Amino acid sequence: MELFDTKINLDLPNADIIYHPSFLSLERANHFFRTLGETIPWQQDQITVFGKTHPQPRLTALYADNDKTYSYSGITMNPHSFTPELQQIKKEVEQLTQNTFTTCLLNFYRDGRDSNGWHSDDEKELGTNPIIASVSLGAERFFQLRNKADKGIKSKILLQHGSLLIMKGATQHFWQHQIPKTSKKIGGRINLTFRVIK
């Protein structure tokens, strides 16, 4: 974590969300974006939504320090072993959050047409009140939140290159989040979501 890093607490009911816009320096964020983009064995799975199957609108990969699979939306992923770059980022995320993570789900949004629809990270493997630490690399994208009980209550934050967003506590019980499509001409974004698989 950089010495000049600041911390922003999102003021939302029944949520515990913290944003660090400058978690990684520009130089290190550039290095990790380039290296991970070139070396991760990205895959594109088929996803079934409302009875229709289509290619997932982004590329993914799963890494872990164990052999536990991760399942969501009908997809089951088998983990690779952490690379040195992922180990380094994981170590720094753990130092900041005071948590030990077992697993990292990576998402590669190739351009503005790639997205991730409304969902909560509430799979049973993650436990009751999971902590999700999300590192963003590459093009800035809006991260949108909406309240499950009143979908009119919304919030959004622009996730910067080298930033870290932490969701913990009861957040997943009360809130959904998404990365929407954008018509803007933008480059790729890599998102590292560290989590604990129970």
mmCIF file of C-alpha atoms in Angstrom:
data_model
loop_
_atom_site.group_PDB
_atom_site.id
_atom_site.type_symbol
_atom_site.label_atom_id
_atom_site.label_comp_id
_atom_site.label_asym_id
_atom_site.label_seq_id
_atom_site.Cartn_x
_atom_site.Cartn_y
_atom_site.Cartn_z
ATOM 1 C CA MET A 1 0.000 0.000 0.000
ATOM 2 C CA GLU A 2 1.269 3.472 -0.857
ATOM 3 C CA LEU A 3 2.041 6.012 1.878
ATOM 4 C CA PHE A 4 -0.208 8.651 0.292
ATOM 5 C CA ASP A 5 -3.225 6.355 0.146
ATOM 6 C CA THR A 6 -6.517 7.809 1.348
ATOM 7 C CA LYS A 7 -9.611 5.997 2.576
ATOM 8 C CA ILE A 8 -13.244 6.715 1.709
ATOM 9 C CA ASN A 9 -16.113 5.119 3.628
ATOM 10 C CA LEU A 10 -19.288 4.792 1.543
ATOM 11 C CA ASP A 11 -22.141 6.024 3.707
ATOM 12 C CA LEU A 12 -24.837 3.449 2.903
ATOM 13 C CA PRO A 13 -27.316 1.802 5.309
ATOM 14 C CA ASN A 14 -26.546 -1.821 6.277
ATOM 15 C CA ALA A 15 -23.279 -1.729 4.339
ATOM 16 C CA ASP A 16 -19.595 -1.672 5.242
ATOM 17 C CA ILE A 17 -17.754 -0.524 2.112
ATOM 18 C CA ILE A 18 -14.343 1.166 2.068
ATOM 19 C CA TYR A 19 -12.574 2.578 -0.995
ATOM 20 C CA HIS A 20 -8.832 3.187 -1.310
ATOM 21 C CA PRO A 21 -8.331 5.121 -4.579
ATOM 22 C CA SER A 22 -4.511 4.981 -4.488
ATOM 23 C CA PHE A 23 -3.812 1.493 -3.170
ATOM 24 C CA LEU A 24 -1.112 0.916 -5.824
ATOM 25 C CA SER A 25 1.183 3.518 -7.368
ATOM 26 C CA LEU A 26 0.696 4.243 -11.071
ATOM 27 C CA GLU A 27 3.953 2.513 -11.948
ATOM 28 C CA ARG A 28 3.104 -0.679 -10.072
ATOM 29 C CA ALA A 29 -0.517 -0.705 -11.298
ATOM 30 C CA ASN A 30 0.749 -0.417 -14.888
ATOM 31 C CA HIS A 31 3.187 -3.283 -14.308
ATOM 32 C CA PHE A 32 0.561 -5.590 -12.815
ATOM 33 C CA PHE A 33 -2.001 -4.751 -15.512
ATOM 34 C CA ARG A 34 0.446 -5.541 -18.287
ATOM 35 C CA THR A 35 1.843 -8.709 -16.676
ATOM 36 C CA LEU A 36 -1.500 -10.219 -15.662
ATOM 37 C CA GLY A 37 -3.054 -9.397 -19.023
ATOM 38 C CA GLU A 38 -0.289 -11.302 -20.802
ATOM 39 C CA THR A 39 0.231 -14.277 -18.473
ATOM 40 C CA ILE A 40 -3.168 -15.265 -16.993
ATOM 41 C CA PRO A 41 -4.900 -18.166 -18.849
ATOM 42 C CA TRP A 42 -8.156 -16.269 -19.355
ATOM 43 C CA GLN A 43 -11.297 -18.262 -20.123
ATOM 44 C CA GLN A 44 -14.801 -17.392 -21.305
ATOM 45 C CA ASP A 45 -17.492 -19.617 -19.830
ATOM 46 C CA GLN A 46 -21.077 -20.108 -20.924
ATOM 47 C CA ILE A 47 -23.562 -18.600 -18.487
ATOM 48 C CA THR A 48 -27.291 -19.342 -18.193
ATOM 49 C CA VAL A 49 -29.568 -16.445 -17.227
ATOM 50 C CA PHE A 50 -33.370 -16.701 -17.276
ATOM 51 C CA GLY A 51 -33.140 -20.014 -19.136
ATOM 52 C CA LYS A 52 -30.904 -18.683 -21.923
ATOM 53 C CA THR A 53 -27.259 -19.684 -22.330
ATOM 54 C CA HIS A 54 -24.726 -17.296 -23.818
ATOM 55 C CA PRO A 55 -20.990 -16.469 -23.522
ATOM 56 C CA GLN A 56 -20.163 -14.633 -20.316
ATOM 57 C CA PRO A 57 -19.559 -10.942 -21.192
ATOM 58 C CA ARG A 58 -16.006 -10.912 -19.795
ATOM 59 C CA LEU A 59 -13.057 -13.271 -19.320
ATOM 60 C CA THR A 60 -12.273 -14.899 -15.975
ATOM 61 C CA ALA A 61 -9.701 -16.973 -14.096
ATOM 62 C CA LEU A 62 -9.561 -18.451 -10.584
ATOM 63 C CA TYR A 63 -6.486 -18.685 -8.366
ATOM 64 C CA ALA A 64 -6.174 -20.095 -4.847
ATOM 65 C CA ASP A 65 -3.797 -21.485 -2.262
ATOM 66 C CA ASN A 66 -5.974 -24.618 -2.069
ATOM 67 C CA ASP A 67 -7.877 -26.849 -4.518
ATOM 68 C CA LYS A 68 -11.381 -25.665 -3.584
ATOM 69 C CA THR A 69 -13.649 -24.881 -6.524
ATOM 70 C CA TYR A 70 -15.862 -21.795 -6.736
ATOM 71 C CA SER A 71 -19.366 -21.889 -8.206
ATOM 72 C CA TYR A 72 -21.662 -19.039 -9.276
ATOM 73 C CA SER A 73 -24.467 -18.693 -11.855
ATOM 74 C CA GLY A 74 -24.169 -22.343 -12.840
ATOM 75 C CA ILE A 75 -20.414 -22.068 -13.476
ATOM 76 C CA THR A 76 -17.900 -24.106 -11.462
ATOM 77 C CA MET A 77 -14.280 -22.958 -11.645
ATOM 78 C CA ASN A 78 -11.160 -24.887 -10.665
ATOM 79 C CA PRO A 79 -8.276 -22.829 -9.270
ATOM 80 C CA HIS A 80 -4.731 -22.337 -10.505
ATOM 81 C CA SER A 81 -1.888 -21.777 -8.030
ATOM 82 C CA PHE A 82 -1.104 -18.154 -7.223
ATOM 83 C CA THR A 83 1.493 -16.491 -9.455
ATOM 84 C CA PRO A 84 4.255 -14.347 -7.880
ATOM 85 C CA GLU A 85 2.430 -11.173 -8.947
ATOM 86 C CA LEU A 86 -0.874 -12.296 -7.413
ATOM 87 C CA GLN A 87 0.949 -13.393 -4.255
ATOM 88 C CA GLN A 88 2.479 -9.925 -3.917
ATOM 89 C CA ILE A 89 -0.844 -8.113 -4.357
ATOM 90 C CA LYS A 90 -2.553 -10.597 -2.021
ATOM 91 C CA LYS A 91 0.066 -9.977 0.675
ATOM 92 C CA GLU A 92 -0.470 -6.203 0.524
ATOM 93 C CA VAL A 93 -4.260 -6.538 0.540
ATOM 94 C CA GLU A 94 -3.999 -8.817 3.584
ATOM 95 C CA GLN A 95 -1.752 -6.345 5.399
ATOM 96 C CA LEU A 96 -4.263 -3.538 4.862
ATOM 97 C CA THR A 97 -7.427 -5.513 5.642
ATOM 98 C CA GLN A 98 -5.975 -7.680 8.430
ATOM 99 C CA ASN A 99 -7.588 -10.684 6.729
ATOM 100 C CA THR A 100 -6.144 -13.803 5.126
ATOM 101 C CA PHE A 101 -7.613 -14.641 1.715
ATOM 102 C CA THR A 102 -7.586 -18.099 0.148
ATOM 103 C CA THR A 103 -8.860 -17.303 -3.337
ATOM 104 C CA CYS A 104 -8.843 -14.695 -6.087
ATOM 105 C CA LEU A 105 -11.422 -14.509 -8.877
ATOM 106 C CA LEU A 106 -10.063 -12.413 -11.744
ATOM 107 C CA ASN A 107 -12.256 -10.629 -14.290
ATOM 108 C CA PHE A 108 -10.976 -9.157 -17.549
ATOM 109 C CA TYR A 109 -13.304 -6.581 -19.110
ATOM 110 C CA ARG A 110 -11.871 -6.282 -22.628
ATOM 111 C CA ASP A 111 -13.743 -3.067 -23.479
ATOM 112 C CA GLY A 112 -16.920 -1.176 -22.601
ATOM 113 C CA ARG A 113 -19.122 -3.943 -23.986
ATOM 114 C CA ASP A 114 -17.965 -6.371 -21.301
ATOM 115 C CA SER A 115 -19.927 -6.211 -18.066
ATOM 116 C CA ASN A 116 -21.112 -7.923 -14.892
ATOM 117 C CA GLY A 117 -24.840 -7.764 -14.107
ATOM 118 C CA TRP A 118 -26.607 -7.142 -10.797
ATOM 119 C CA HIS A 119 -25.628 -9.712 -8.155
ATOM 120 C CA SER A 120 -24.506 -10.214 -4.569
ATOM 121 C CA ASP A 121 -21.453 -12.213 -3.576
ATOM 122 C CA ASP A 122 -23.527 -14.485 -1.355
ATOM 123 C CA GLU A 123 -22.563 -17.995 -2.485
ATOM 124 C CA LYS A 124 -22.528 -20.461 0.400
ATOM 125 C CA GLU A 125 -18.785 -21.121 -0.024
ATOM 126 C CA LEU A 126 -18.112 -17.527 1.053
ATOM 127 C CA GLY A 127 -19.758 -17.832 4.467
ATOM 128 C CA THR A 128 -22.300 -15.604 6.233
ATOM 129 C CA ASN A 129 -20.687 -12.149 6.146
ATOM 130 C CA PRO A 130 -17.918 -12.429 3.550
ATOM 131 C CA ILE A 131 -15.165 -9.899 3.037
ATOM 132 C CA ILE A 132 -14.422 -9.182 -0.637
ATOM 133 C CA ALA A 133 -11.349 -7.105 -1.500
ATOM 134 C CA SER A 134 -11.393 -5.879 -5.094
ATOM 135 C CA VAL A 135 -8.307 -4.428 -6.842
ATOM 136 C CA SER A 136 -8.904 -2.540 -10.117
ATOM 137 C CA LEU A 137 -6.302 -2.261 -12.882
ATOM 138 C CA GLY A 138 -6.677 -0.553 -16.254
ATOM 139 C CA ALA A 139 -9.602 1.468 -17.571
ATOM 140 C CA GLU A 140 -11.836 3.174 -15.028
ATOM 141 C CA ARG A 141 -15.330 1.680 -14.728
ATOM 142 C CA PHE A 142 -18.350 2.626 -12.666
ATOM 143 C CA PHE A 143 -19.219 0.252 -9.815
ATOM 144 C CA GLN A 144 -22.950 0.559 -9.118
ATOM 145 C CA LEU A 145 -24.797 -0.481 -5.962
ATOM 146 C CA ARG A 146 -28.514 -0.857 -5.298
ATOM 147 C CA ASN A 147 -30.466 -1.779 -2.195
ATOM 148 C CA LYS A 148 -32.196 -5.172 -2.376
ATOM 149 C CA ALA A 149 -35.318 -4.055 -0.483
ATOM 150 C CA ASP A 150 -35.687 -0.692 -2.244
ATOM 151 C CA LYS A 151 -34.059 -0.782 -5.675
ATOM 152 C CA GLY A 152 -34.548 2.978 -5.913
ATOM 153 C CA ILE A 153 -31.741 3.436 -3.371
ATOM 154 C CA LYS A 154 -28.593 3.417 -5.478
ATOM 155 C CA SER A 155 -25.007 4.572 -5.348
ATOM 156 C CA LYS A 156 -22.015 4.409 -7.675
ATOM 157 C CA ILE A 157 -18.288 4.954 -7.534
ATOM 158 C CA LEU A 158 -15.709 5.246 -10.303
ATOM 159 C CA LEU A 159 -13.078 2.571 -9.692
ATOM 160 C CA GLN A 160 -9.670 3.983 -10.534
ATOM 161 C CA HIS A 161 -6.554 2.259 -11.886
ATOM 162 C CA GLY A 162 -4.686 0.859 -8.864
ATOM 163 C CA SER A 163 -7.593 1.238 -6.432
ATOM 164 C CA LEU A 164 -8.943 -1.155 -3.794
ATOM 165 C CA LEU A 165 -12.604 -1.554 -2.807
ATOM 166 C CA ILE A 166 -13.487 -3.573 0.300
ATOM 167 C CA MET A 167 -16.968 -4.922 1.021
ATOM 168 C CA LYS A 168 -17.568 -6.667 4.336
ATOM 169 C CA GLY A 169 -20.030 -7.209 7.174
ATOM 170 C CA ALA A 170 -23.694 -7.496 6.136
ATOM 171 C CA THR A 171 -23.202 -5.730 2.786
ATOM 172 C CA GLN A 172 -24.028 -8.776 0.628
ATOM 173 C CA HIS A 173 -27.292 -9.371 2.517
ATOM 174 C CA PHE A 174 -28.672 -5.920 1.727
ATOM 175 C CA TRP A 175 -26.966 -4.781 -1.477
ATOM 176 C CA GLN A 176 -26.352 -5.861 -5.066
ATOM 177 C CA HIS A 177 -23.614 -4.509 -7.310
ATOM 178 C CA GLN A 178 -22.708 -4.474 -10.992
ATOM 179 C CA ILE A 179 -20.245 -3.205 -13.594
ATOM 180 C CA PRO A 180 -22.552 -1.945 -16.381
ATOM 181 C CA LYS A 181 -21.747 -1.743 -20.064
ATOM 182 C CA THR A 182 -20.643 1.626 -21.430
ATOM 183 C CA SER A 183 -20.749 3.034 -24.950
ATOM 184 C CA LYS A 184 -17.525 4.955 -24.300
ATOM 185 C CA LYS A 185 -14.433 3.862 -26.225
ATOM 186 C CA ILE A 186 -12.321 2.525 -23.370
ATOM 187 C CA GLY A 187 -9.535 0.014 -22.928
ATOM 188 C CA GLY A 188 -9.403 -3.151 -20.869
ATOM 189 C CA ARG A 189 -9.850 -3.494 -17.114
ATOM 190 C CA ILE A 190 -8.601 -6.308 -14.890
ATOM 191 C CA ASN A 191 -10.337 -6.800 -11.553
ATOM 192 C CA LEU A 192 -8.878 -9.009 -8.808
ATOM 193 C CA THR A 193 -11.486 -10.048 -6.229
ATOM 194 C CA PHE A 194 -9.871 -11.628 -3.177
ATOM 195 C CA ARG A 195 -12.160 -13.754 -1.026
ATOM 196 C CA VAL A 196 -12.208 -16.600 1.496
ATOM 197 C CA ILE A 197 -13.631 -19.940 0.346
ATOM 198 C CA LYS A 198 -14.960 -21.758 3.418
#
